[in-house]
mmCIF file of C-alpha atoms and ligand atoms in Angstrom:
data_model
loop_
_atom_site.group_PDB
_atom_site.id
_atom_site.type_symbol
_atom_site.label_atom_id
_atom_site.label_comp_id
_atom_site.label_asym_id
_atom_site.label_seq_id
_atom_site.Cartn_x
_atom_site.Cartn_y
_atom_site.Cartn_z
ATOM 1 C CA UNK A 1 -181.534 -57.653 -23.437
ATOM 2 C CA UNK A 2 -184.421 -59.226 -25.299
ATOM 3 C CA UNK A 3 -182.206 -61.794 -26.995
ATOM 4 C CA UNK A 4 -183.831 -61.030 -30.341
ATOM 5 C CA UNK A 5 -181.639 -60.572 -33.392
ATOM 6 C CA UNK A 6 -181.432 -56.865 -34.260
ATOM 7 C CA UNK A 7 -180.599 -57.824 -37.860
ATOM 8 C CA UNK A 8 -184.147 -59.162 -38.079
ATOM 9 C CA UNK A 9 -186.172 -56.881 -35.838
ATOM 10 C CA UNK A 10 -184.706 -53.715 -37.373
ATOM 11 C CA UNK A 11 -185.074 -54.873 -40.980
ATOM 12 C CA UNK A 12 -187.623 -52.859 -42.911
ATOM 13 C CA UNK A 13 -187.299 -54.712 -46.226
ATOM 14 C CA UNK A 14 -186.950 -58.491 -46.130
ATOM 15 C CA UNK A 15 -186.535 -61.033 -48.905
ATOM 16 C CA UNK A 16 -187.816 -64.481 -47.910
ATOM 17 C CA UNK A 17 -186.915 -67.464 -50.056
ATOM 18 C CA UNK A 18 -188.805 -70.703 -49.677
ATOM 19 C CA UNK A 19 -187.572 -73.904 -51.297
ATOM 20 C CA UNK A 20 -189.559 -76.625 -53.035
ATOM 21 C CA UNK A 21 -188.836 -78.970 -50.143
ATOM 22 C CA UNK A 22 -190.726 -76.636 -47.785
ATOM 23 C CA UNK A 23 -193.848 -76.390 -49.887
ATOM 24 C CA UNK A 24 -194.478 -79.939 -50.935
ATOM 25 C CA UNK A 25 -196.196 -83.009 -49.542
ATOM 26 C CA UNK A 26 -194.325 -86.283 -49.117
ATOM 27 C CA UNK A 27 -195.767 -87.264 -52.511
ATOM 28 C CA UNK A 28 -194.126 -84.220 -54.105
ATOM 29 C CA UNK A 29 -197.135 -81.994 -54.825
ATOM 30 C CA UNK A 30 -197.768 -78.542 -53.361
ATOM 31 C CA UNK A 31 -199.154 -78.688 -49.831
ATOM 32 C CA UNK A 32 -201.786 -75.922 -49.469
ATOM 33 C CA UNK A 33 -201.488 -76.075 -45.693
ATOM 34 C CA UNK A 34 -197.770 -75.247 -45.835
ATOM 35 C CA UNK A 35 -198.421 -72.343 -48.202
ATOM 36 C CA UNK A 36 -201.085 -71.071 -45.815
ATOM 37 C CA UNK A 37 -198.776 -71.238 -42.796
ATOM 38 C CA UNK A 38 -196.001 -69.444 -44.660
ATOM 39 C CA UNK A 39 -198.336 -66.684 -45.819
ATOM 40 C CA UNK A 40 -199.589 -66.198 -42.246
ATOM 41 C CA UNK A 41 -196.006 -65.520 -41.181
ATOM 42 C CA UNK A 42 -195.357 -63.137 -44.087
ATOM 43 C CA UNK A 43 -198.558 -61.274 -43.264
ATOM 44 C CA UNK A 44 -197.407 -60.821 -39.670
ATOM 45 C CA UNK A 45 -194.151 -59.306 -40.940
ATOM 46 C CA UNK A 46 -196.126 -56.942 -43.131
ATOM 47 C CA UNK A 47 -198.384 -56.111 -40.176
ATOM 48 C CA UNK A 48 -195.395 -54.824 -38.204
ATOM 49 C CA UNK A 49 -194.582 -52.473 -41.071
ATOM 50 C CA UNK A 50 -191.780 -54.282 -42.907
ATOM 51 C CA UNK A 51 -191.880 -54.858 -46.652
ATOM 52 C CA UNK A 52 -191.585 -58.404 -47.946
ATOM 53 C CA UNK A 53 -190.482 -59.919 -51.232
ATOM 54 C CA UNK A 54 -191.088 -63.648 -51.497
ATOM 55 C CA UNK A 55 -188.888 -65.773 -53.739
ATOM 56 C CA UNK A 56 -190.797 -69.026 -54.056
ATOM 57 C CA UNK A 57 -189.739 -72.249 -55.716
ATOM 58 C CA UNK A 58 -192.291 -74.954 -56.288
ATOM 59 C CA UNK A 59 -193.552 -74.358 -59.830
ATOM 60 C CA UNK A 60 -192.233 -77.677 -61.069
ATOM 61 C CA UNK A 61 -193.500 -79.501 -57.977
ATOM 62 C CA UNK A 62 -196.939 -77.882 -58.348
ATOM 63 C CA UNK A 63 -197.162 -79.069 -61.948
ATOM 64 C CA UNK A 64 -196.477 -82.724 -61.217
ATOM 65 C CA UNK A 65 -199.915 -83.865 -60.004
ATOM 66 C CA UNK A 66 -201.978 -82.157 -62.742
ATOM 67 C CA UNK A 67 -199.726 -83.784 -65.344
ATOM 68 C CA UNK A 68 -199.915 -87.179 -63.654
ATOM 69 C CA UNK A 69 -196.161 -87.221 -63.014
ATOM 70 C CA UNK A 70 -194.996 -89.201 -59.987
ATOM 71 C CA UNK A 71 -191.733 -87.335 -59.532
ATOM 72 C CA UNK A 72 -189.745 -84.349 -60.755
ATOM 73 C CA UNK A 73 -188.808 -85.074 -64.397
ATOM 74 C CA UNK A 74 -185.147 -85.044 -65.402
ATOM 75 C CA UNK A 75 -185.370 -83.533 -68.863
ATOM 76 C CA UNK A 76 -185.380 -79.762 -69.245
ATOM 77 C CA UNK A 77 -188.419 -79.667 -71.572
ATOM 78 C CA UNK A 78 -190.488 -81.769 -69.163
ATOM 79 C CA UNK A 79 -189.427 -79.575 -66.230
ATOM 80 C CA UNK A 80 -190.402 -76.503 -68.221
ATOM 81 C CA UNK A 81 -193.791 -77.993 -69.043
ATOM 82 C CA UNK A 82 -194.343 -78.851 -65.370
ATOM 83 C CA UNK A 83 -193.294 -75.342 -64.346
ATOM 84 C CA UNK A 84 -195.624 -73.841 -66.932
ATOM 85 C CA UNK A 85 -198.577 -75.726 -65.464
ATOM 86 C CA UNK A 86 -197.438 -75.319 -61.863
ATOM 87 C CA UNK A 87 -196.449 -71.648 -61.723
ATOM 88 C CA UNK A 88 -199.984 -70.424 -62.307
ATOM 89 C CA UNK A 89 -201.369 -72.780 -59.681
ATOM 90 C CA UNK A 90 -198.674 -71.747 -57.216
ATOM 91 C CA UNK A 91 -199.302 -68.034 -57.637
ATOM 92 C CA UNK A 92 -203.041 -68.654 -57.417
ATOM 93 C CA UNK A 93 -202.448 -70.279 -53.985
ATOM 94 C CA UNK A 94 -200.399 -67.299 -52.839
ATOM 95 C CA UNK A 95 -202.953 -64.827 -54.197
ATOM 96 C CA UNK A 96 -205.798 -66.500 -52.314
ATOM 97 C CA UNK A 97 -203.871 -66.851 -49.073
ATOM 98 C CA UNK A 98 -202.534 -63.292 -49.145
ATOM 99 C CA UNK A 99 -206.028 -61.991 -49.870
ATOM 100 C CA UNK A 100 -207.195 -63.424 -46.518
ATOM 101 C CA UNK A 101 -204.870 -60.836 -44.996
ATOM 102 C CA UNK A 102 -205.878 -58.053 -47.360
ATOM 103 C CA UNK A 103 -202.575 -58.334 -49.251
ATOM 104 C CA UNK A 104 -202.004 -58.385 -53.001
ATOM 105 C CA UNK A 105 -199.584 -60.763 -54.727
ATOM 106 C CA UNK A 106 -197.628 -59.704 -57.828
ATOM 107 C CA UNK A 107 -195.923 -62.365 -59.910
ATOM 108 C CA UNK A 108 -192.369 -61.603 -61.071
ATOM 109 C CA UNK A 109 -190.581 -64.155 -63.258
ATOM 110 C CA UNK A 110 -186.882 -63.498 -63.813
ATOM 111 C CA UNK A 111 -184.154 -65.017 -65.987
ATOM 112 C CA UNK A 112 -180.404 -64.873 -65.473
ATOM 113 C CA UNK A 113 -180.290 -62.093 -68.060
ATOM 114 C CA UNK A 114 -182.605 -59.959 -65.976
ATOM 115 C CA UNK A 115 -180.069 -59.802 -63.196
ATOM 116 C CA UNK A 116 -176.878 -59.680 -65.250
ATOM 117 C CA UNK A 117 -177.491 -57.497 -68.303
ATOM 118 C CA UNK A 118 -177.557 -53.839 -67.524
ATOM 119 C CA UNK A 119 -180.754 -52.765 -69.274
ATOM 120 C CA UNK A 120 -182.701 -55.795 -68.053
ATOM 121 C CA UNK A 121 -181.431 -55.344 -64.516
ATOM 122 C CA UNK A 122 -182.612 -51.761 -64.405
ATOM 123 C CA UNK A 123 -185.988 -52.836 -65.707
ATOM 124 C CA UNK A 124 -186.454 -55.606 -63.127
ATOM 125 C CA UNK A 125 -185.243 -53.270 -60.399
ATOM 126 C CA UNK A 126 -187.789 -50.623 -61.358
ATOM 127 C CA UNK A 127 -190.646 -53.113 -61.520
ATOM 128 C CA UNK A 128 -189.890 -54.495 -58.075
ATOM 129 C CA UNK A 129 -189.480 -50.999 -56.641
ATOM 130 C CA UNK A 130 -192.862 -49.972 -58.045
ATOM 131 C CA UNK A 131 -194.576 -53.094 -56.729
ATOM 132 C CA UNK A 132 -193.221 -52.414 -53.247
ATOM 133 C CA UNK A 133 -194.221 -48.767 -53.526
ATOM 134 C CA UNK A 134 -197.769 -49.918 -54.325
ATOM 135 C CA UNK A 135 -197.825 -52.181 -51.277
ATOM 136 C CA UNK A 136 -197.837 -55.367 -53.355
ATOM 137 C CA UNK A 137 -196.078 -58.479 -52.078
ATOM 138 C CA UNK A 138 -193.963 -59.619 -55.047
ATOM 139 C CA UNK A 139 -193.767 -63.387 -55.543
ATOM 140 C CA UNK A 140 -190.615 -64.082 -57.538
ATOM 141 C CA UNK A 141 -189.515 -67.239 -59.312
ATOM 142 C CA UNK A 142 -187.168 -68.085 -62.127
ATOM 143 C CA UNK A 143 -188.873 -67.932 -65.515
ATOM 144 C CA UNK A 144 -188.474 -71.677 -65.881
ATOM 145 C CA UNK A 145 -190.424 -72.060 -69.090
ATOM 146 C CA UNK A 146 -187.994 -69.965 -71.120
ATOM 147 C CA UNK A 147 -184.714 -70.603 -69.293
ATOM 148 C CA UNK A 148 -182.345 -73.052 -70.985
ATOM 149 C CA UNK A 149 -179.652 -75.178 -69.356
ATOM 150 C CA UNK A 150 -176.986 -72.597 -70.085
ATOM 151 C CA UNK A 151 -178.849 -69.605 -68.753
ATOM 152 C CA UNK A 152 -180.544 -71.143 -65.792
ATOM 153 C CA UNK A 153 -180.088 -70.594 -62.081
ATOM 154 C CA UNK A 154 -181.825 -73.941 -61.510
ATOM 155 C CA UNK A 155 -182.026 -73.292 -57.798
ATOM 156 C CA UNK A 156 -183.659 -70.196 -56.390
ATOM 157 C CA UNK A 157 -181.113 -69.544 -53.653
ATOM 158 C CA UNK A 158 -178.766 -67.400 -55.715
ATOM 159 C CA UNK A 159 -181.692 -65.738 -57.447
ATOM 160 C CA UNK A 160 -182.960 -64.746 -53.981
ATOM 161 C CA UNK A 161 -179.562 -63.256 -53.063
ATOM 162 C CA UNK A 162 -179.632 -61.251 -56.273
ATOM 163 C CA UNK A 163 -183.165 -60.071 -55.666
ATOM 164 C CA UNK A 164 -182.170 -59.048 -52.124
ATOM 165 C CA UNK A 165 -179.472 -56.844 -53.621
ATOM 166 C CA UNK A 166 -181.726 -55.563 -56.346
ATOM 167 C CA UNK A 167 -184.341 -54.292 -53.888
ATOM 168 C CA UNK A 168 -181.712 -53.183 -51.337
ATOM 169 C CA UNK A 169 -183.122 -55.530 -48.729
ATOM 170 C CA UNK A 170 -181.962 -55.347 -45.115
ATOM 171 C CA UNK A 171 -182.243 -59.096 -44.612
ATOM 172 C CA UNK A 172 -182.475 -62.333 -46.564
ATOM 173 C CA UNK A 173 -184.215 -65.331 -44.991
ATOM 174 C CA UNK A 174 -183.694 -68.727 -46.633
ATOM 175 C CA UNK A 175 -186.321 -71.275 -45.611
ATOM 176 C CA UNK A 176 -185.619 -74.917 -46.336
ATOM 177 C CA UNK A 177 -186.400 -78.349 -44.861
ATOM 178 C CA UNK A 178 -183.355 -78.256 -42.602
ATOM 179 C CA UNK A 179 -183.197 -76.003 -39.533
ATOM 180 C CA UNK A 180 -179.773 -74.546 -40.241
ATOM 181 C CA UNK A 181 -176.304 -75.139 -41.640
ATOM 182 C CA UNK A 182 -174.668 -78.193 -40.094
ATOM 183 C CA UNK A 183 -170.961 -78.964 -40.019
ATOM 184 C CA UNK A 184 -171.662 -82.163 -41.966
ATOM 185 C CA UNK A 185 -174.607 -83.700 -43.743
ATOM 186 C CA UNK A 186 -177.404 -83.527 -41.127
ATOM 187 C CA UNK A 187 -178.314 -87.171 -41.743
ATOM 188 C CA UNK A 188 -174.957 -88.158 -40.224
ATOM 189 C CA UNK A 189 -174.956 -88.656 -36.468
ATOM 190 C CA UNK A 190 -172.987 -86.203 -34.370
ATOM 191 C CA UNK A 191 -173.165 -83.255 -36.767
ATOM 192 C CA UNK A 192 -173.761 -79.895 -35.157
ATOM 193 C CA UNK A 193 -175.610 -76.817 -36.324
ATOM 194 C CA UNK A 194 -173.676 -73.577 -36.674
ATOM 195 C CA UNK A 195 -175.542 -70.698 -35.024
ATOM 196 C CA UNK A 196 -173.387 -67.951 -36.531
ATOM 197 C CA UNK A 197 -171.163 -67.605 -39.556
ATOM 198 C CA UNK A 198 -169.080 -64.447 -39.368
ATOM 199 C CA UNK A 199 -166.487 -65.092 -42.042
ATOM 200 C CA UNK A 200 -165.206 -67.641 -44.519
ATOM 201 C CA UNK A 201 -163.040 -69.076 -41.728
ATOM 202 C CA UNK A 202 -166.172 -70.281 -39.918
ATOM 203 C CA UNK A 203 -166.982 -72.442 -42.945
ATOM 204 C CA UNK A 204 -163.547 -74.037 -43.044
ATOM 205 C CA UNK A 205 -164.385 -77.482 -41.626
ATOM 206 C CA UNK A 206 -167.985 -77.560 -42.847
ATOM 207 C CA UNK A 207 -169.043 -80.263 -45.297
ATOM 208 C CA UNK A 208 -171.541 -78.593 -47.542
ATOM 209 C CA UNK A 209 -173.664 -81.263 -49.195
ATOM 210 C CA UNK A 210 -176.262 -81.552 -51.891
ATOM 211 C CA UNK A 211 -180.028 -81.974 -51.830
ATOM 212 C CA UNK A 212 -182.035 -83.476 -49.014
ATOM 213 C CA UNK A 213 -184.075 -86.622 -48.690
ATOM 214 C CA UNK A 214 -187.207 -85.029 -50.117
ATOM 215 C CA UNK A 215 -185.413 -84.873 -53.455
ATOM 216 C CA UNK A 216 -187.596 -82.066 -54.768
ATOM 217 C CA UNK A 217 -185.112 -79.283 -54.163
ATOM 218 C CA UNK A 218 -182.066 -78.483 -56.244
ATOM 219 C CA UNK A 219 -178.662 -77.313 -55.186
ATOM 220 C CA UNK A 220 -178.830 -78.408 -51.541
ATOM 221 C CA UNK A 221 -176.639 -76.495 -49.105
ATOM 222 C CA UNK A 222 -174.081 -75.585 -51.757
ATOM 223 C CA UNK A 223 -176.293 -72.996 -53.415
ATOM 224 C CA UNK A 224 -177.567 -71.717 -50.054
ATOM 225 C CA UNK A 225 -174.064 -71.038 -48.788
ATOM 226 C CA UNK A 226 -173.226 -69.444 -52.143
ATOM 227 C CA UNK A 227 -176.342 -67.267 -51.828
ATOM 228 C CA UNK A 228 -175.286 -66.325 -48.295
ATOM 229 C CA UNK A 229 -171.840 -65.353 -49.593
ATOM 230 C CA UNK A 230 -173.337 -63.135 -52.287
ATOM 231 C CA UNK A 231 -175.761 -61.417 -49.903
ATOM 232 C CA UNK A 232 -173.431 -60.974 -46.928
ATOM 233 C CA UNK A 233 -170.683 -59.740 -49.240
ATOM 234 C CA UNK A 234 -173.106 -57.015 -50.267
ATOM 235 C CA UNK A 235 -173.882 -56.078 -46.674
ATOM 236 C CA UNK A 236 -177.087 -58.091 -46.278
ATOM 237 C CA UNK A 237 -177.262 -60.567 -43.346
ATOM 238 C CA UNK A 238 -178.844 -63.959 -43.995
ATOM 239 C CA UNK A 239 -180.853 -66.263 -41.743
ATOM 240 C CA UNK A 240 -181.010 -69.872 -42.883
ATOM 241 C CA UNK A 241 -183.539 -72.129 -41.199
ATOM 242 C CA UNK A 242 -186.495 -74.446 -41.789
ATOM 243 C CA UNK A 243 -189.914 -73.259 -42.862
ATOM 244 C CA UNK A 244 -191.250 -74.694 -39.596
ATOM 245 C CA UNK A 245 -189.126 -72.053 -37.889
ATOM 246 C CA UNK A 246 -190.335 -69.248 -40.176
ATOM 247 C CA UNK A 247 -192.377 -67.435 -37.526
ATOM 248 C CA UNK A 248 -189.578 -67.586 -34.968
ATOM 249 C CA UNK A 249 -186.884 -66.605 -37.485
ATOM 250 C CA UNK A 250 -188.846 -63.638 -38.809
ATOM 251 C CA UNK A 251 -189.746 -62.651 -35.263
ATOM 252 C CA UNK A 252 -186.034 -62.307 -34.527
ATOM 253 C CA UNK A 253 -185.543 -65.435 -32.398
ATOM 254 C CA UNK A 254 -182.064 -66.922 -32.558
ATOM 255 C CA UNK A 255 -183.047 -69.961 -34.625
ATOM 256 C CA UNK A 256 -181.108 -71.471 -37.499
ATOM 257 C CA UNK A 257 -177.840 -70.062 -38.781
ATOM 258 C CA UNK A 258 -177.161 -66.332 -38.998
ATOM 259 C CA UNK A 259 -174.635 -65.336 -41.666
ATOM 260 C CA UNK A 260 -173.402 -61.920 -40.601
ATOM 261 C CA UNK A 261 -172.860 -59.207 -43.195
ATOM 262 C CA UNK A 262 -169.227 -59.124 -44.248
ATOM 263 C CA UNK A 263 -169.041 -56.560 -47.004
ATOM 264 C CA UNK A 264 -170.293 -53.102 -47.641
ATOM 265 C CA UNK A 265 -173.272 -52.364 -49.803
ATOM 266 C CA UNK A 266 -172.196 -51.793 -53.383
ATOM 267 C CA UNK A 267 -173.546 -52.128 -56.902
ATOM 268 C CA UNK A 268 -174.121 -55.800 -56.784
ATOM 269 C CA UNK A 269 -175.163 -56.845 -60.239
ATOM 270 C CA UNK A 270 -171.441 -57.130 -60.721
ATOM 271 C CA UNK A 271 -170.968 -59.206 -57.609
ATOM 272 C CA UNK A 272 -173.274 -61.710 -59.198
ATOM 273 C CA UNK A 273 -171.166 -61.641 -62.305
ATOM 274 C CA UNK A 274 -168.113 -62.516 -60.238
ATOM 275 C CA UNK A 275 -169.732 -65.224 -58.133
ATOM 276 C CA UNK A 276 -172.301 -67.009 -60.116
ATOM 277 C CA UNK A 277 -171.833 -66.743 -63.847
ATOM 278 C CA UNK A 278 -169.892 -69.256 -65.884
ATOM 279 C CA UNK A 279 -167.517 -67.438 -68.245
ATOM 280 C CA UNK A 280 -168.167 -68.380 -71.868
ATOM 281 C CA UNK A 281 -164.634 -67.554 -72.951
ATOM 282 C CA UNK A 282 -161.411 -65.691 -72.237
ATOM 283 C CA UNK A 283 -160.027 -62.441 -73.587
ATOM 284 C CA UNK A 284 -156.245 -62.178 -73.517
ATOM 285 C CA UNK A 285 -154.952 -58.732 -72.552
ATOM 286 C CA UNK A 286 -151.586 -57.080 -73.037
ATOM 287 C CA UNK A 287 -149.868 -55.712 -69.933
ATOM 288 C CA UNK A 288 -151.095 -52.163 -70.472
ATOM 289 C CA UNK A 289 -154.727 -53.177 -70.842
ATOM 290 C CA UNK A 290 -154.565 -55.448 -67.784
ATOM 291 C CA UNK A 291 -153.124 -52.553 -65.763
ATOM 292 C CA UNK A 292 -155.746 -50.114 -67.039
ATOM 293 C CA UNK A 293 -158.593 -52.460 -66.154
ATOM 294 C CA UNK A 294 -157.247 -53.494 -62.740
ATOM 295 C CA UNK A 295 -155.704 -50.261 -61.455
ATOM 296 C CA UNK A 296 -157.751 -47.606 -63.163
ATOM 297 C CA UNK A 297 -161.119 -49.316 -63.540
ATOM 298 C CA UNK A 298 -160.974 -48.524 -67.262
ATOM 299 C CA UNK A 299 -163.123 -50.053 -70.008
ATOM 300 C CA UNK A 300 -161.415 -52.697 -72.138
ATOM 301 C CA UNK A 301 -160.505 -51.404 -75.603
ATOM 302 C CA UNK A 302 -159.648 -53.521 -78.632
ATOM 303 C CA UNK A 303 -156.209 -51.925 -78.677
ATOM 304 C CA UNK A 304 -155.225 -53.944 -75.594
ATOM 305 C CA UNK A 305 -156.443 -57.322 -76.848
ATOM 306 C CA UNK A 306 -153.975 -59.978 -77.951
ATOM 307 C CA UNK A 307 -156.362 -62.905 -78.437
ATOM 308 C CA UNK A 308 -159.541 -64.678 -77.420
ATOM 309 C CA UNK A 309 -160.624 -68.221 -76.566
ATOM 310 C CA UNK A 310 -164.081 -69.768 -76.438
ATOM 311 C CA UNK A 311 -167.317 -69.540 -78.411
ATOM 312 C CA UNK A 312 -168.943 -66.538 -76.774
ATOM 313 C CA UNK A 313 -171.523 -64.169 -78.181
ATOM 314 C CA UNK A 314 -172.015 -60.465 -77.552
ATOM 315 C CA UNK A 315 -173.517 -60.061 -74.074
ATOM 316 C CA UNK A 316 -171.891 -63.187 -72.640
ATOM 317 C CA UNK A 317 -169.695 -63.149 -69.529
ATOM 318 C CA UNK A 318 -165.990 -63.681 -70.302
ATOM 319 C CA UNK A 319 -162.827 -63.672 -68.208
ATOM 320 C CA UNK A 320 -160.085 -61.125 -68.809
ATOM 321 C CA UNK A 321 -156.676 -62.739 -68.609
ATOM 322 C CA UNK A 322 -153.388 -60.886 -68.071
ATOM 323 C CA UNK A 323 -150.128 -61.823 -69.855
ATOM 324 C CA UNK A 324 -149.178 -64.100 -66.914
ATOM 325 C CA UNK A 325 -152.327 -66.175 -67.543
ATOM 326 C CA UNK A 326 -154.212 -64.954 -64.454
ATOM 327 C CA UNK A 327 -157.918 -64.157 -64.744
ATOM 328 C CA UNK A 328 -158.045 -60.618 -63.381
ATOM 329 C CA UNK A 329 -161.614 -59.608 -64.160
ATOM 330 C CA UNK A 330 -164.910 -60.784 -65.596
ATOM 331 C CA UNK A 331 -167.184 -58.776 -67.823
ATOM 332 C CA UNK A 332 -169.976 -58.791 -70.359
ATOM 333 C CA UNK A 333 -168.391 -58.655 -73.814
ATOM 334 C CA UNK A 334 -169.779 -56.471 -76.616
ATOM 335 C CA UNK A 335 -168.617 -58.613 -79.552
ATOM 336 C CA UNK A 336 -169.009 -62.210 -80.730
ATOM 337 C CA UNK A 337 -165.900 -64.427 -80.551
ATOM 338 C CA UNK A 338 -165.843 -64.573 -84.361
ATOM 339 C CA UNK A 339 -165.442 -60.780 -84.541
ATOM 340 C CA UNK A 340 -162.512 -60.573 -82.142
ATOM 341 C CA UNK A 341 -159.623 -61.559 -84.484
ATOM 342 C CA UNK A 342 -160.450 -58.541 -86.651
ATOM 343 C CA UNK A 343 -160.267 -56.217 -83.642
ATOM 344 C CA UNK A 344 -156.960 -57.227 -82.082
ATOM 345 C CA UNK A 345 -154.715 -54.332 -81.223
ATOM 346 C CA UNK A 346 -156.738 -51.793 -83.211
ATOM 347 C CA UNK A 347 -157.625 -48.328 -82.021
ATOM 348 C CA UNK A 348 -161.261 -47.238 -81.950
ATOM 349 C CA UNK A 349 -160.575 -44.842 -84.833
ATOM 350 C CA UNK A 350 -159.068 -47.637 -86.918
ATOM 351 C CA UNK A 351 -162.063 -49.896 -86.221
ATOM 352 C CA UNK A 352 -164.462 -47.152 -87.205
ATOM 353 C CA UNK A 353 -162.574 -46.540 -90.448
ATOM 354 C CA UNK A 354 -162.305 -50.256 -91.262
ATOM 355 C CA UNK A 355 -165.698 -51.644 -90.231
ATOM 356 C CA UNK A 356 -167.902 -48.578 -89.898
ATOM 357 C CA UNK A 357 -170.446 -47.399 -87.351
ATOM 358 C CA UNK A 358 -170.770 -49.526 -84.201
ATOM 359 C CA UNK A 359 -167.330 -51.105 -84.321
ATOM 360 C CA UNK A 360 -165.787 -48.276 -82.343
ATOM 361 C CA UNK A 361 -167.522 -49.496 -79.188
ATOM 362 C CA UNK A 362 -165.458 -50.692 -76.260
ATOM 363 C CA UNK A 363 -164.921 -54.443 -75.986
ATOM 364 C CA UNK A 364 -166.196 -54.388 -72.399
ATOM 365 C CA UNK A 365 -167.601 -51.291 -70.750
ATOM 366 C CA UNK A 366 -166.257 -50.478 -67.283
ATOM 367 C CA UNK A 367 -169.813 -50.691 -65.864
ATOM 368 C CA UNK A 368 -169.976 -54.291 -67.054
ATOM 369 C CA UNK A 369 -166.664 -55.316 -65.477
ATOM 370 C CA UNK A 370 -165.867 -56.742 -62.083
ATOM 371 C CA UNK A 371 -162.385 -57.474 -60.748
ATOM 372 C CA UNK A 372 -161.781 -61.031 -59.545
HETATM 373 N N1 ADP B 401 -173.994 -79.107 -44.179
HETATM 374 C C1 ADP B 401 -175.321 -79.197 -44.370
HETATM 375 N N2 ADP B 401 -176.161 -78.617 -43.483
HETATM 376 C C2 ADP B 401 -177.489 -78.672 -43.671
HETATM 377 N N3 ADP B 401 -178.098 -79.300 -44.700
HETATM 378 C C3 ADP B 401 -177.329 -79.891 -45.629
HETATM 379 C C4 ADP B 401 -175.909 -79.884 -45.496
HETATM 380 N N4 ADP B 401 -175.405 -80.551 -46.552
HETATM 381 C C5 ADP B 401 -176.449 -80.952 -47.307
HETATM 382 N N5 ADP B 401 -177.625 -80.587 -46.761
HETATM 383 C C6 ADP B 401 -178.937 -80.896 -47.346
HETATM 384 O O1 ADP B 401 -179.467 -79.767 -48.053
HETATM 385 C C7 ADP B 401 -180.883 -79.906 -48.055
HETATM 386 C C8 ADP B 401 -181.589 -78.602 -48.432
HETATM 387 O O2 ADP B 401 -181.417 -78.324 -49.806
HETATM 388 P P1 ADP B 401 -182.626 -78.473 -50.882
HETATM 389 O O3 ADP B 401 -183.166 -79.868 -50.804
HETATM 390 O O4 ADP B 401 -182.104 -77.960 -52.178
HETATM 391 O O5 ADP B 401 -183.722 -77.529 -50.266
HETATM 392 P P2 ADP B 401 -184.648 -76.376 -50.849
HETATM 393 O O6 ADP B 401 -185.714 -77.025 -51.643
HETATM 394 O O7 ADP B 401 -185.155 -75.743 -49.582
HETATM 395 O O8 ADP B 401 -183.818 -75.407 -51.649
HETATM 396 C C9 ADP B 401 -181.188 -80.397 -46.675
HETATM 397 O O9 ADP B 401 -182.368 -81.135 -46.628
HETATM 398 C C10 ADP B 401 -179.971 -81.246 -46.302
HETATM 399 O O10 ADP B 401 -180.241 -82.617 -46.371
HETATM 400 N N1 VHF B 402 -187.841 -72.494 -60.320
HETATM 401 C C1 VHF B 402 -187.954 -73.856 -59.840
HETATM 402 C C2 VHF B 402 -187.091 -73.967 -58.606
HETATM 403 C C3 VHF B 402 -186.265 -75.168 -58.604
HETATM 404 C C4 VHF B 402 -185.981 -75.636 -57.174
HETATM 405 O O1 VHF B 402 -186.325 -76.740 -56.843
HETATM 406 O O2 VHF B 402 -185.399 -74.763 -56.317
HETATM 407 P P1 VHF B 402 -185.105 -74.989 -54.732
HETATM 408 O O3 VHF B 402 -186.212 -75.761 -54.120
HETATM 409 O O4 VHF B 402 -185.069 -73.597 -54.224
HETATM 410 O O5 VHF B 402 -183.801 -75.688 -54.617
HETATM 411 C C5 VHF B 402 -189.401 -74.175 -59.461
HETATM 412 O O6 VHF B 402 -190.158 -73.259 -59.144
HETATM 413 O O7 VHF B 402 -189.768 -75.345 -59.472
#
C-alpha cells in the first residue's frame, strides 16, 4: 500500500480552485511568488498526463494596488472596477508562469447565467471542452465586472463545483489558507481537523464559520462545504487543503480533508439550481400538476397553475409549491410574474387562441426542473 489517495492519483481531469487568501500578500495585493509556486504544481500535474482547469479568485485583490486602494472595497461598483483592473493582471501572471512550462493559459469568465441557463451552459461547456482538447489550461473566474448583487456567486467555491461538473472532472481540489476543515473555527484552541467526510452525518457537530483572518476571501468555510456538497453529490470527490499543501494534495498525499463522493454522476446544471440559486418567486400548483411534476417528471403547464407569488422574470429560478404549501421542485420559469394571472388554469390551445404565438409554451420545461 502506497498510502496515496486513489481519488487523486487516478484522476485524469482535475479542477483546482485557489482562493484570494492563497494568492495575496499580507498587504492584500497579489503575491507573484505564490502564483509561481501554484503554477509549478499545476505543471507537474499536467506533466503526469492529467488535465487541469484552474478556478482562480484574486481579480479584486490584484486590482487594489494599481488603484491605490488599501483594502477590498465594500461597494459592488468599486469591487467591479478593482476586478476589471486586476483580472487582466492576474491572467497575465498565470500566462507568464505557465509559459515557463510550455503551457498555454485560456481565460474563461463566467456568470451565474452561464451555469444555470440551458443555452449558456451548453456554450460554456463546449468552450471548456475545446480548450481542454487543445491542451490549454483554462483559468476561470467569475465575470465580476458584469455580475450584479442578485446574480453573483461572490465566492468562487460554488463556481468551481459547477465547473467541475461541467467538464466532468474526476476530482475537485479547493486550496485556501487553512489546511482542512476543522470541527470549529481553527482560531479556537482544541479544534481538530477532519481527515475524511463521507456523509452529511460527519458534518453534524462541525461549526462551519466565515472568512479567515486575511479578510480577502469571501464565503469562508460555508461556501467551501457547500461546494463540496454539490461536487460530491454529483460523484466528484473533493480535497480541501491549504495552498502550501498543493503539491502534496495533488500528489495524492493524505493531507487536508477528503470529501468522498456520495452521489452518482448526473446532469448537474440542475443540481446547482437546487443547491445554490435563490428562488425569485413561487408558483402554486394544483394537486394534479404537483403529481405530474414529482412522479412523472413532466413539464409544468399553465393548466395546473393556481397562482404565483414574487416579482420574477422569464428565466428566473422559482419554487413549485404543492397544495399543502410544500416546495416540491425548483425550475427556470418561461414567463414574467405579471403574465401569470392571465395563464392560470388555461390549456395550451386556449393560450394560443387568446394570446397568440409563443404563449402556448410550457411554464417550466422538464429539462429546467429539479425536484427538491
Ligand atoms: N470549521 C472551519 N474549518 C476551517 N476553516 C474555517 C472554519 N470555519 C471558518 N473557517 C475560516 O475559513 C477561512 C477560509 O475561507 P476564505 O477566507 O473565504 O478563503 P478563500 O479565499 O480561500 O476562499 C479560513 O481561513 C478559516 O479561518
Ligand atoms: N471573483 C472574485 C472572487 C472573490 C473571492 O474573494 O473569492 P474567494 O477568495 O474564493 O472566497 C475575485 O476574483 O476577486
